Short mmCIF file of C-alpha atoms (C1' of nucleotides) in Angstrom, two decimals:
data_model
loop_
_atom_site.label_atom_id
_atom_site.label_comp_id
_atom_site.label_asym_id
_atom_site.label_seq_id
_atom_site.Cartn_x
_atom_site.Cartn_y
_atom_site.Cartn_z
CA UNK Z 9 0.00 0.00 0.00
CA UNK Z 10 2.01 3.12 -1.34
CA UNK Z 11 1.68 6.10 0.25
CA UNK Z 12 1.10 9.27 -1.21
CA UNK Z 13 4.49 11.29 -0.28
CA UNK Z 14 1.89 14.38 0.10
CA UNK Z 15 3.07 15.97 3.06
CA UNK Z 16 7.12 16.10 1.70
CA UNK Z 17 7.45 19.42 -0.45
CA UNK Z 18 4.99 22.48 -0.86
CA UNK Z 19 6.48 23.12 -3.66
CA UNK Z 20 4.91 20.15 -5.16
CA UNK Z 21 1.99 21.86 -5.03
CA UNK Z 22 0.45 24.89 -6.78
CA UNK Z 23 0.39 27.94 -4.75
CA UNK Z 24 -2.81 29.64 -3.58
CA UNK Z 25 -4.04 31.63 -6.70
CA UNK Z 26 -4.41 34.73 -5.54
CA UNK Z 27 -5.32 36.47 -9.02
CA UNK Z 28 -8.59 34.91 -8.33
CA UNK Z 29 -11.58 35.96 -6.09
CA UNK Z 30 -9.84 34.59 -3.17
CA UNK Z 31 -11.24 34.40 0.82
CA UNK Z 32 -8.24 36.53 1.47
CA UNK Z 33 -9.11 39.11 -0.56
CA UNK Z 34 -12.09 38.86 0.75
CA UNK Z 35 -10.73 39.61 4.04
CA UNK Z 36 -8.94 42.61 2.82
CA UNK Z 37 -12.48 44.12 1.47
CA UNK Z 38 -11.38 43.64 -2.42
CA UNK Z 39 -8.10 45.66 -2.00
CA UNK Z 40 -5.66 44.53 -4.84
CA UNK Z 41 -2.93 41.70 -3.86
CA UNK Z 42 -0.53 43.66 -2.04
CA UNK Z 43 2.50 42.10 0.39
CA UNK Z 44 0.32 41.05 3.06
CA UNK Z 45 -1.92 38.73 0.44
CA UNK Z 46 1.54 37.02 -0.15
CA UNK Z 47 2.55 36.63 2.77
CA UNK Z 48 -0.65 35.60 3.92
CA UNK Z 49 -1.05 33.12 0.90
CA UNK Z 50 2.56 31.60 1.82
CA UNK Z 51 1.74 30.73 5.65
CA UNK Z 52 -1.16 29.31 4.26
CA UNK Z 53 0.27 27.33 2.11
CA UNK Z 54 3.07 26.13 5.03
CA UNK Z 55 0.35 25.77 7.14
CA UNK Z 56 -1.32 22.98 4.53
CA UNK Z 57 1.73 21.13 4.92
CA UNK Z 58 2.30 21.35 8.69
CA UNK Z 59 -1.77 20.44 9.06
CA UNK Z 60 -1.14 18.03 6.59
CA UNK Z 61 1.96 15.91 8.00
CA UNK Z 62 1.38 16.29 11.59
CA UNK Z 63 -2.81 17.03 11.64
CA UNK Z 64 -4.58 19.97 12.74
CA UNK Z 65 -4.21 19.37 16.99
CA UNK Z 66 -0.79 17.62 15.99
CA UNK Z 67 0.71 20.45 14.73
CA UNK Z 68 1.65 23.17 16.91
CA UNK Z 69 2.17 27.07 15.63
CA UNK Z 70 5.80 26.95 16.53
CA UNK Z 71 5.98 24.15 13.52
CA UNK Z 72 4.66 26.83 11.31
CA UNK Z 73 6.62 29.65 12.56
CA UNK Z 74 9.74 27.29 12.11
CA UNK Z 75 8.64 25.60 8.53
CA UNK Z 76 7.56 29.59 7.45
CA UNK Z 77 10.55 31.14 8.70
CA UNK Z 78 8.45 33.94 10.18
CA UNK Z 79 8.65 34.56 14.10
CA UNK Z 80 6.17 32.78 16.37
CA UNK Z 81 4.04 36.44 16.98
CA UNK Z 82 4.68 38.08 13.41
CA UNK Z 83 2.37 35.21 12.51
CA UNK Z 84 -0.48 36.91 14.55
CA UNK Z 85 0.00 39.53 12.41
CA UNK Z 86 -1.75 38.01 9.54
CA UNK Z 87 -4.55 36.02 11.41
CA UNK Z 88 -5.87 35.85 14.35
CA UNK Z 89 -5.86 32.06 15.27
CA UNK Z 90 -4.79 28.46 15.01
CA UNK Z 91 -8.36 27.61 14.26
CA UNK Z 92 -8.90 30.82 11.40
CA UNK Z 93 -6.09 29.24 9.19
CA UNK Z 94 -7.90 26.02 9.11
CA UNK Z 95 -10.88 27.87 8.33
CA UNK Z 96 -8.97 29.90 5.30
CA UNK Z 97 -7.99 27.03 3.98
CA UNK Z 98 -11.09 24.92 4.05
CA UNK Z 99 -13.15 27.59 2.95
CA UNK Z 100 -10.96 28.42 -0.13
CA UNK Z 101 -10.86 25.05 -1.19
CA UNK Z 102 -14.46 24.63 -1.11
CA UNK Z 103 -15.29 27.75 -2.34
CA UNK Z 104 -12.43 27.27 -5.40
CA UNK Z 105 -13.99 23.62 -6.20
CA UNK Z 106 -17.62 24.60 -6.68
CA UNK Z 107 -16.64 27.44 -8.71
CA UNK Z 108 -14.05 25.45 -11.22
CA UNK Z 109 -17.20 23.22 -11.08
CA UNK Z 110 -20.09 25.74 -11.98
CA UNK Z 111 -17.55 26.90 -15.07
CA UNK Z 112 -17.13 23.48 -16.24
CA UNK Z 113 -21.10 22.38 -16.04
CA UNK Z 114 -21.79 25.58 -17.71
CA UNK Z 115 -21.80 24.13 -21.38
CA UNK Z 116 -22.35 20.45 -20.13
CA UNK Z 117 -26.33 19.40 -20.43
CA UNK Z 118 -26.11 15.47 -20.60
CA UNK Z 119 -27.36 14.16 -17.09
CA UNK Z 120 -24.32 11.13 -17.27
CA UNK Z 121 -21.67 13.78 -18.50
CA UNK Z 122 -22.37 16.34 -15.53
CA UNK Z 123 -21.76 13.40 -13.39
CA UNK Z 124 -18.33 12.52 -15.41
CA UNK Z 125 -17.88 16.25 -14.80
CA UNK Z 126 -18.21 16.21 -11.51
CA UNK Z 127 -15.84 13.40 -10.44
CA UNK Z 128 -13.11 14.66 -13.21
CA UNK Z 129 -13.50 17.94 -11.66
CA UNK Z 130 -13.19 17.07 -7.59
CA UNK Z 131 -10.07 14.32 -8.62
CA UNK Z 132 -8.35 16.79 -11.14
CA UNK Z 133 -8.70 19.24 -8.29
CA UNK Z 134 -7.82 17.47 -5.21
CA UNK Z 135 -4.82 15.40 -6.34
CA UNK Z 136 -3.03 18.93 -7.92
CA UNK Z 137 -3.33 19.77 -4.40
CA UNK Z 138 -3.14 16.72 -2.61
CA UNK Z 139 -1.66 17.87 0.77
CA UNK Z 140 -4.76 20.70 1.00
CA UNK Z 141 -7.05 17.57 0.23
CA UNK Z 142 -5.67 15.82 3.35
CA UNK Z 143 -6.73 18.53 5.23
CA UNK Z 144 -9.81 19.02 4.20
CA UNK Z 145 -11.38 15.62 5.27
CA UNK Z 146 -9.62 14.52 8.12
CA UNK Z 147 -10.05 18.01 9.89
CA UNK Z 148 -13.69 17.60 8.41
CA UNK Z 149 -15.07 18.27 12.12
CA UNK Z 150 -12.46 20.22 14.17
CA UNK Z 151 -14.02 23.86 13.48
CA UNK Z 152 -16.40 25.23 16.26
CA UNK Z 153 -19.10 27.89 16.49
CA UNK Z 154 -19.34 30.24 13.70
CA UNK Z 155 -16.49 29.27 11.83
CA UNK Z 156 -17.40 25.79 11.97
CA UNK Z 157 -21.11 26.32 10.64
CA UNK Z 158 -19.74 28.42 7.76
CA UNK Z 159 -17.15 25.54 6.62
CA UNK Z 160 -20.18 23.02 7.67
CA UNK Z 161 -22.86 25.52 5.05
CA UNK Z 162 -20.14 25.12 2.56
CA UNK Z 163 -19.69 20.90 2.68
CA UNK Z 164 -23.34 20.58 2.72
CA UNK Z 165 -24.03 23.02 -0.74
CA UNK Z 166 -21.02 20.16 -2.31
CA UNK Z 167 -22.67 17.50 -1.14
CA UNK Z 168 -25.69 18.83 -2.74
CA UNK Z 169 -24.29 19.90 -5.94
CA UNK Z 170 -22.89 16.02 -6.15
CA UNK Z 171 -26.80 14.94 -5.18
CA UNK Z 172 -28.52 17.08 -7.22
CA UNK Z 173 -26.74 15.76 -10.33
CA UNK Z 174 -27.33 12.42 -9.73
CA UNK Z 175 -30.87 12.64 -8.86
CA UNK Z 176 -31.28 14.30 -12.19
CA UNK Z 177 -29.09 11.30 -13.52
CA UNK Z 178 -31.23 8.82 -11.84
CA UNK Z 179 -34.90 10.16 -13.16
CA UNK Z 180 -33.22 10.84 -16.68
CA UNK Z 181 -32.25 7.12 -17.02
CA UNK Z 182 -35.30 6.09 -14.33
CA UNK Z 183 -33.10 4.12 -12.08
CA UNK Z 184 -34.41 2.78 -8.55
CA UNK Z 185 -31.30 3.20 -6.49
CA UNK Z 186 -30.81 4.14 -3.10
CA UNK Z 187 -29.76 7.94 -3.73
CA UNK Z 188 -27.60 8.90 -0.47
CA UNK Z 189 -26.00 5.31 -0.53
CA UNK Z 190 -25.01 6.16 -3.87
CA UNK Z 191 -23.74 9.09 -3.11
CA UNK Z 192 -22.36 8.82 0.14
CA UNK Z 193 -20.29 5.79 -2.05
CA UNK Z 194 -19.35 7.82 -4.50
CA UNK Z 195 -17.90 10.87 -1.88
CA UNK Z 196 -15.98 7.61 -0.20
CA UNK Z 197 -14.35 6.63 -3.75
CA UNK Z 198 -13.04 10.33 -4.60
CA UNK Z 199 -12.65 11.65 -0.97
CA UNK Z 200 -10.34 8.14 -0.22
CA UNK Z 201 -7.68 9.13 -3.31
CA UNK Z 202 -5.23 11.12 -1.11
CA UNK Z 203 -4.54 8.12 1.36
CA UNK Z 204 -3.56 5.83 -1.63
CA UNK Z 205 -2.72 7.63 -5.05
CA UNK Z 206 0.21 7.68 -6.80
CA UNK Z 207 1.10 9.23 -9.88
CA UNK Z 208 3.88 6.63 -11.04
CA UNK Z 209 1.21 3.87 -10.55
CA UNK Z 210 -2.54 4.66 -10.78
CA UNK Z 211 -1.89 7.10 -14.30
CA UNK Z 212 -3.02 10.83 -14.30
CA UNK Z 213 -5.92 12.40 -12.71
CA UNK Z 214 -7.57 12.40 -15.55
CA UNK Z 215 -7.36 8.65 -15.94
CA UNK Z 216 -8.23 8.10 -12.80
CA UNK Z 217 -11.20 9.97 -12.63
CA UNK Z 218 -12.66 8.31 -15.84
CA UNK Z 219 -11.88 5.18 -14.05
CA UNK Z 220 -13.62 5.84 -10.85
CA UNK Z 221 -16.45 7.39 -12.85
CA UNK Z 222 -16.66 3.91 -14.65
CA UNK Z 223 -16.88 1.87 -11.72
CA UNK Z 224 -19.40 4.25 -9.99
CA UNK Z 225 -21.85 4.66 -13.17
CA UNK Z 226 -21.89 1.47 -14.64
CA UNK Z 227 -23.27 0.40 -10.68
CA UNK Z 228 -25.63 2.87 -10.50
CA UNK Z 229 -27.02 1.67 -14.00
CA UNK Z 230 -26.82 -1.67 -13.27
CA UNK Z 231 -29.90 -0.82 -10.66
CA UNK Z 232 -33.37 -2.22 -11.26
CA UNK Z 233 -34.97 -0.06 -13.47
CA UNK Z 234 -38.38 1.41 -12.18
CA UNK R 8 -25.63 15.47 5.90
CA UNK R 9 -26.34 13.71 9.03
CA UNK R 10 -23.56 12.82 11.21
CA UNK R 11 -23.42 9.78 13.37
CA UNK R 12 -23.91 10.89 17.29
CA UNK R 13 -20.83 8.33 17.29
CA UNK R 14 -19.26 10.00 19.77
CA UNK R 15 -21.99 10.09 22.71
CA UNK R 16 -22.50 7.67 24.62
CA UNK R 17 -19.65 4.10 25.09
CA UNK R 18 -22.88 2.61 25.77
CA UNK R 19 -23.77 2.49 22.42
CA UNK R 20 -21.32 -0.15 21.76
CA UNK R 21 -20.39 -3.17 22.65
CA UNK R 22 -17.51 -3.91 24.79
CA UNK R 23 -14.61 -5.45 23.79
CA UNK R 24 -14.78 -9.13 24.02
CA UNK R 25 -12.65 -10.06 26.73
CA UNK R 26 -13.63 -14.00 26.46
CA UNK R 27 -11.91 -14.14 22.93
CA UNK R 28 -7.95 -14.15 21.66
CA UNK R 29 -7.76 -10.40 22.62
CA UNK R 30 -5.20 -8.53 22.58
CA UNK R 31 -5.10 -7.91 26.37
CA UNK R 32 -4.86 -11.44 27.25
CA UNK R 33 -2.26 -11.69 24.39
CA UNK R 34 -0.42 -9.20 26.85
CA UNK R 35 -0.66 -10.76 29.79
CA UNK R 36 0.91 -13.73 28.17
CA UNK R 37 -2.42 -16.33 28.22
CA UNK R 38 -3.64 -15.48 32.09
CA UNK R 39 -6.82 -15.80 32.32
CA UNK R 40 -8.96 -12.56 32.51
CA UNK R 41 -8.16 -10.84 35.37
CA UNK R 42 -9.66 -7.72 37.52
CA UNK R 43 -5.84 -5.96 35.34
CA UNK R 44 -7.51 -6.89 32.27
CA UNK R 45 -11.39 -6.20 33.05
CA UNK R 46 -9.92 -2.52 34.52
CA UNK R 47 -7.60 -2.60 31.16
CA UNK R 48 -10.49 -2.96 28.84
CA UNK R 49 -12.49 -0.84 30.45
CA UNK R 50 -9.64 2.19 29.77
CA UNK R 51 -9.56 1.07 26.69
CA UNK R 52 -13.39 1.95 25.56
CA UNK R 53 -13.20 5.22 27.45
CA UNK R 54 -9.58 5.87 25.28
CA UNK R 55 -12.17 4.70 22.02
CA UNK R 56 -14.48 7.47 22.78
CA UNK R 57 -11.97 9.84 23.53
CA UNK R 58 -9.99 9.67 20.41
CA UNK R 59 -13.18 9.49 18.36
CA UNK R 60 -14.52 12.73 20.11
CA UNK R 61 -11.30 14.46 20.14
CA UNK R 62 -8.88 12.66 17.51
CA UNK R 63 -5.90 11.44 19.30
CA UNK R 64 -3.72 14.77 19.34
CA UNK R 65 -6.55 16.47 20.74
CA UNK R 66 -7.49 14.03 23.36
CA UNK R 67 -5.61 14.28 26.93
CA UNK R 68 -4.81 11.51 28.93
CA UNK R 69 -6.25 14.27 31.39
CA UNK R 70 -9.43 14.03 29.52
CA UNK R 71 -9.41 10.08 29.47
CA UNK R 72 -8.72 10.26 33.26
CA UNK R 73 -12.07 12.48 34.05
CA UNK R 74 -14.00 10.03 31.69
CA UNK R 75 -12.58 6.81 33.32
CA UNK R 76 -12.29 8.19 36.86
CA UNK R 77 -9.27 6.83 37.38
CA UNK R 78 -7.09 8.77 38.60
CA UNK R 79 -3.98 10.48 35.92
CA UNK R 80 -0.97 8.19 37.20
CA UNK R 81 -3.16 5.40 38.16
CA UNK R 82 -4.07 5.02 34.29
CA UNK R 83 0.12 4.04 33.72
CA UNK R 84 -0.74 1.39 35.87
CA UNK R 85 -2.03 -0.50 33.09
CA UNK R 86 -0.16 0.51 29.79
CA UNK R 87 2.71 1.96 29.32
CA UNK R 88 2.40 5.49 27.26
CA UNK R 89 -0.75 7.29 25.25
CA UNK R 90 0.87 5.89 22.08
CA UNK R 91 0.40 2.46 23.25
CA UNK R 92 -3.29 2.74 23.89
CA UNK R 93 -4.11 3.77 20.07
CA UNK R 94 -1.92 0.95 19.11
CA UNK R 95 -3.54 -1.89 21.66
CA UNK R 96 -7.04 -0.29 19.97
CA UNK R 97 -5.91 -0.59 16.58
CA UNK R 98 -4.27 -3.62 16.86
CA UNK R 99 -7.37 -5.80 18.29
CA UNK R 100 -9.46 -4.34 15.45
CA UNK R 101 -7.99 -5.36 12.61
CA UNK R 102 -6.83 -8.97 14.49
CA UNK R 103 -11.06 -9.16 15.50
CA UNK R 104 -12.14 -8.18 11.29
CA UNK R 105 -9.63 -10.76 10.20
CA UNK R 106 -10.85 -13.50 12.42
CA UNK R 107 -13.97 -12.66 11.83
CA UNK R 108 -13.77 -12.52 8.22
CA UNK R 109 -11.38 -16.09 8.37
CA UNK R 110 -14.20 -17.64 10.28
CA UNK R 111 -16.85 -16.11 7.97
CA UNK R 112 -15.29 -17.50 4.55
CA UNK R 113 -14.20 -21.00 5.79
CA UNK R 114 -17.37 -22.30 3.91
CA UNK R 115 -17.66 -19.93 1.13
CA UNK R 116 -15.80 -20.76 -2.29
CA UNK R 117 -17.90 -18.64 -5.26
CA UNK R 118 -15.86 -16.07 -5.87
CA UNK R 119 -18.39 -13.33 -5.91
CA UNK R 120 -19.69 -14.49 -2.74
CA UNK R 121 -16.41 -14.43 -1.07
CA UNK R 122 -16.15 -10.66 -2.05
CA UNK R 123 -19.43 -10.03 -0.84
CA UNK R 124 -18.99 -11.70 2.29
CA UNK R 125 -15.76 -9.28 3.03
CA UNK R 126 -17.79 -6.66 2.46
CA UNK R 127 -21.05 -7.43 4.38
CA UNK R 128 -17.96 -8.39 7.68
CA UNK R 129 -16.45 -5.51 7.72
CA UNK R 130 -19.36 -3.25 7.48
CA UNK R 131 -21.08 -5.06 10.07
CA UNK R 132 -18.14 -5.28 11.83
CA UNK R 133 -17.56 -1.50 12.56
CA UNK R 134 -21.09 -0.69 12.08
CA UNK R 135 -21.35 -2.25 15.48
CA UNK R 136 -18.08 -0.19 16.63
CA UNK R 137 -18.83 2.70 14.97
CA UNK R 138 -16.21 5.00 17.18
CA UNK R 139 -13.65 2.56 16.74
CA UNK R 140 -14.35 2.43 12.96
CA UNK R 141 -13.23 6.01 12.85
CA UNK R 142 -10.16 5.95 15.37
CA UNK R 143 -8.45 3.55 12.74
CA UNK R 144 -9.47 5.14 9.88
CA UNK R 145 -9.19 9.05 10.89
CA UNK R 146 -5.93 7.72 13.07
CA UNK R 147 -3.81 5.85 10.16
CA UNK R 148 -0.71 7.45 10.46
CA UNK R 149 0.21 8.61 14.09
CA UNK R 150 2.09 5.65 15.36
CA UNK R 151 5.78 5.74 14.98
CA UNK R 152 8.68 3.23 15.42
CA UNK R 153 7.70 -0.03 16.08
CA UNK R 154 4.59 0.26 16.95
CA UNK R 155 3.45 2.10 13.98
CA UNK R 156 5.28 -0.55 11.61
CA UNK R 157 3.23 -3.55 13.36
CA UNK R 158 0.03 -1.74 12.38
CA UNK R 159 1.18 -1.05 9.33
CA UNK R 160 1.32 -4.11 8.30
CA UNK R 161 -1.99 -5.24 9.87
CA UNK R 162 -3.20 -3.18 7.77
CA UNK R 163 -1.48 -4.45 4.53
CA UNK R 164 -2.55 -7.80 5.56
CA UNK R 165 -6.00 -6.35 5.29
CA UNK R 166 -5.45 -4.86 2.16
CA UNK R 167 -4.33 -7.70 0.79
CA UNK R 168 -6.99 -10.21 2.04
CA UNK R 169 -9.19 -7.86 -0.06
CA UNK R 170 -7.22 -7.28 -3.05
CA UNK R 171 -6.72 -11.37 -3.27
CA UNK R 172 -10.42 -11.84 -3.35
CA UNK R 173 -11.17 -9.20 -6.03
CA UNK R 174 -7.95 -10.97 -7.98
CA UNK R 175 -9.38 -14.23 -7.71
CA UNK R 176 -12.68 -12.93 -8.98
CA UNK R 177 -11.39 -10.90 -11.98
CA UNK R 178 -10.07 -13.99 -13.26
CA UNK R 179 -13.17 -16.17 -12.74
CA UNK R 180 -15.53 -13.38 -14.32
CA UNK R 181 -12.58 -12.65 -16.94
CA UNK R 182 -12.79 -8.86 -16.22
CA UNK R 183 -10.38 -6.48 -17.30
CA UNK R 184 -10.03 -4.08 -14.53
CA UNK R 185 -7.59 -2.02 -12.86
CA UNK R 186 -7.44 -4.02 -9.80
CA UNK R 187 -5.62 -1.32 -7.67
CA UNK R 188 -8.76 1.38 -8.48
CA UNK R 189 -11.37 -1.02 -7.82
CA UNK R 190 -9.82 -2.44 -4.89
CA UNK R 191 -9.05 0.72 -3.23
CA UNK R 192 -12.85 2.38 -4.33
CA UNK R 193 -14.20 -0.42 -2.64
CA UNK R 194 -12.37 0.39 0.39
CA UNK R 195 -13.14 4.59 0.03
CA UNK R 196 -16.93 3.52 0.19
CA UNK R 197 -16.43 1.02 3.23
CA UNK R 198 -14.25 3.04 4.84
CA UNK R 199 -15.82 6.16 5.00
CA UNK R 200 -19.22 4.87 6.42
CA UNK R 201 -18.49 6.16 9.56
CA UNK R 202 -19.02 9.74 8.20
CA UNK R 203 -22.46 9.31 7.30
CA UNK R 204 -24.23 5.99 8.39
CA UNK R 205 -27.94 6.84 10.39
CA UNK R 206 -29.42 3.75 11.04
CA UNK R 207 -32.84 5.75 11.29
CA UNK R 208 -32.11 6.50 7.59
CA UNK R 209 -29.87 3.97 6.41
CA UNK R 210 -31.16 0.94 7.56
CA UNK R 211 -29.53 -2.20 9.35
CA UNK R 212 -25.26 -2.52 7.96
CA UNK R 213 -26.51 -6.18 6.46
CA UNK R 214 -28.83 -3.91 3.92
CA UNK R 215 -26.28 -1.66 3.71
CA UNK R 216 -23.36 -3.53 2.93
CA UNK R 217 -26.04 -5.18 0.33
CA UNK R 218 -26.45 -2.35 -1.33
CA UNK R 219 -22.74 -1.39 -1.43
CA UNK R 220 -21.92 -4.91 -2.88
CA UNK R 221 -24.50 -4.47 -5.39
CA UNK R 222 -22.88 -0.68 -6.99
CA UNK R 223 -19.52 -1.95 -6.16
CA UNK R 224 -19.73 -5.88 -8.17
CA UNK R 225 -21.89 -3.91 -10.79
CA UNK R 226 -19.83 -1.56 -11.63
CA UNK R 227 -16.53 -3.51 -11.74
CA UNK R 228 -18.84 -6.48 -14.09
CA UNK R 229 -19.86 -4.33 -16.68
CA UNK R 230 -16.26 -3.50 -17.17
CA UNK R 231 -14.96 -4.12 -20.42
CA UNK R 232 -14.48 -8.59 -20.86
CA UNK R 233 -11.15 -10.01 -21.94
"C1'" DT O 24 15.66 62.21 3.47
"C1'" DG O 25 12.34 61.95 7.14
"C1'" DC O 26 8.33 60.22 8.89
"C1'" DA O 27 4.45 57.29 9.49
"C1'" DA O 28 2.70 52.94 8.85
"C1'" DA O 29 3.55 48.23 8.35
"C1'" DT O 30 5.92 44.45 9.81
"C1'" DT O 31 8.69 41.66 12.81
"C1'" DA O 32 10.62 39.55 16.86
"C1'" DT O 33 11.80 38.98 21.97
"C1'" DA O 34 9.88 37.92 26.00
"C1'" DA O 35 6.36 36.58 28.55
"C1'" DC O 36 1.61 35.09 29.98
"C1'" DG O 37 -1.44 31.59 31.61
"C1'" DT O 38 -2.29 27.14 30.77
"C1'" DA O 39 -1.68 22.41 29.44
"C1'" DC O 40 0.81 18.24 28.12
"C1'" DG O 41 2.67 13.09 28.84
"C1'" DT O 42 4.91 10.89 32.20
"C1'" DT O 43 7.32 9.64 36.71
"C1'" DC O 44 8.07 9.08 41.69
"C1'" DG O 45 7.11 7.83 46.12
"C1'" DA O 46 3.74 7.15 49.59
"C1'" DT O 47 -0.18 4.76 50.83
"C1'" DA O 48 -4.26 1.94 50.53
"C1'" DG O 49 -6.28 -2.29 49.11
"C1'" DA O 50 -6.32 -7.15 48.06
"C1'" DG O 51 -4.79 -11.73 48.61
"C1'" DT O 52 -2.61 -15.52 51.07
"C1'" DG O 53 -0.45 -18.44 54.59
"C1'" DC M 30 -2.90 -11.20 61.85
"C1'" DA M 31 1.31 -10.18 59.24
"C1'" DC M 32 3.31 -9.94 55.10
"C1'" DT M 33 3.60 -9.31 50.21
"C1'" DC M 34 2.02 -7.87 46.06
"C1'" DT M 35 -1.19 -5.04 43.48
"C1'" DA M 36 -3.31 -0.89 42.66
"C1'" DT M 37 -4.02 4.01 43.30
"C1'" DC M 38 -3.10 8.78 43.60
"C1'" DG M 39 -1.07 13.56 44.86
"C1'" DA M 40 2.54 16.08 43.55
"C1'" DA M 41 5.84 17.14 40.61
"C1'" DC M 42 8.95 17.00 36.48
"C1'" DG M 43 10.39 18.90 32.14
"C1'" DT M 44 8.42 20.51 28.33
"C1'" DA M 45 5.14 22.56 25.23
"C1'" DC M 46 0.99 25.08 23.87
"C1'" DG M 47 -1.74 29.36 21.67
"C1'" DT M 48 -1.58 33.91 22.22
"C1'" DT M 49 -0.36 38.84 23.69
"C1'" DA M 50 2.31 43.10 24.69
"C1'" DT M 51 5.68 45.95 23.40
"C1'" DA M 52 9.81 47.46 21.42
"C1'" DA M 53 12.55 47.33 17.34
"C1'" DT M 54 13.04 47.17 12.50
"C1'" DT M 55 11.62 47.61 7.79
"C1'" DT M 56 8.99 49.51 4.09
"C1'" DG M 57 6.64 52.92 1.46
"C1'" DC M 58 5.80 57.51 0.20
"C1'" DA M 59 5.92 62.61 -0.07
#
DNA sequence: TGCAAATTATAACGTACGTTCGATAGAGTG
DNA sequence: CACTCTATCGAACGTACGTTATAATTTGCA
């Protein structure tokens, strides 16, 4: 069982894009990238890695400070918490994936295609950021209070954009399935990648999301028809 | 998205089985079950909930000590470090699925049925220890040294008593499949039942694991036929 | 260049961690 | 009952945690 070497190098990774409508722009009320948005983007990217290798409770703010470079306090400078930079980066990722996701269903109408879409978009996504993907389920229920209700809001509209595509899928082909076992199934295959993919052996994202789709949609059609 | 109350109440699940080949008594090199290994247990379902609620970084031993009772020091009495109790916990899970599963497919010898029956053991399996189900999943990759290794390759053994069985069945049903996808999508749906199960919604893990047989042996047959 | 704002770091706060030690109480046995 | 072993716990050890206050340094701009 080969293990993902995820947490090794950030530089594996693609950076934060922070050309894009980004939560930390967001934060900054729309004010053009300046030096604080990189600086903030680059402890967030350390901070994927840290979370990443070591977990969320694992993984103490001295790691960061040492793994950023930046002092212990002049990180307080950019956030105000531990528990805010898991929120930054959980709610960017979620809020990047829908909307790479709402671009590439725009010119897609074929119930069994949006599906394909779907998967090919969350796989093609998560494994170009592998580490972030890490974080993002097993810190799935760390968050508290308001923070955690937001990042909770924002799992629940995925879940549903996955549902509501194959509920379509399932009256367009009338299928008698169990819906959330389907589903739920389906969020197991994809979500399950980052604990066992590897590019030298499983073939590109792309591949593997075809793949995945295969298994899943062929099952689902297999169903008694009503 | 309905989350399992599977941290709540230790009530909820059954004890560990103190009258079989566990793990304790394995440790206590074949003495009978003893007031040390009834207290030992005990610990041991109270560490279960503990590391479910809080993941192990984020659970004390101070916090296992107010849900025990026992006293902080008075815990040491009966294992040796923190590290060791996630690894006695792991360790008697995967040794109890394997029996269980040995046991279960002793009289089984159609292939298909053999992969169903791993499926329908170990979703019944940690259906029934739903907390523990998520302490070795969500806790994969904490232990170190030793330790660590020794799960490790529990768990391969697991992996492999898996892959074998889709292997076999491949070439019985002459399927042309990536094995290594299908074996490891199969284990992304089982394994991340803890997320989501409700048995209000979701019905009895026999049904279940019935239904995740069904999309799983579906989708992998109407893969293309050598 | 000088000044104000932004940024950074040292030191510390208050608290918590996993574990150990030694004293004592409890249990078991002859 | 006396003795031995088992079990328990208060106190402490050495270390670490997330965060804050404040002074020092750097950066940006007129």
């Amino acid at each position: 069982m080969s293990q993902l070497g995820i947490c090794a190098n950030i530089e594996n990774e693609r950076s934060i894009d922070m050309g894009s409508t980004s939560t930390v722009s967001e934060l900054s009320s729309a004010r053009p990238a300046t030096r604080f948005d990189r600086r903030l983007a680059k402890i967030l990217e350390h901070a994927t890695a840290i979370f990443c290798e070591k977990g969320y409770e694992g993984a103490s703010m001295r790691d960061l400070s040492r793994a950023s470079g930046m002092s212990l306090a002049g990180l307080y400078y950019y956030f105000e918490s531990k528990e805010k930079l898991l929120y930054l980066i959980q709610k960017d990722l979620f809020t990047t994936v829908m909307e790479l996701l709402r671009e590439r269903l725009k010119d897609v109408s074929d119930p069994e295609v949006r599906v394909r879409t779907f998967i090919q978009n969350h796989v093609e996504f998560f494994l170009s950021k592998p580490k972030a993907m890490k974080v993002l389920s097993h810190e799935d229920d760390v968050l508290s209070d308001e923070l955690g209700k937001e990042i909770a809001a924002l799992k629940r509209q995925y879940y549903h954009s996955c549902a509501d595509l194959i509920e379509v899928l399932k009256r367009d082909k009338n299928l008698d399935l169990n819906s959330r076992a389907a589903v739920m199934s389906l969020f197991g295959m994809i979500n399950w990648l980052h604990t066992w993919y590897n590019l030298r052996v499983d073939g590109t994202p792309r591949v593997l999301a075809t793949e995945i789709s295969d298994i899943f949609l062929r099952g689902i059609y297999s169903a008694p028809r009503q």
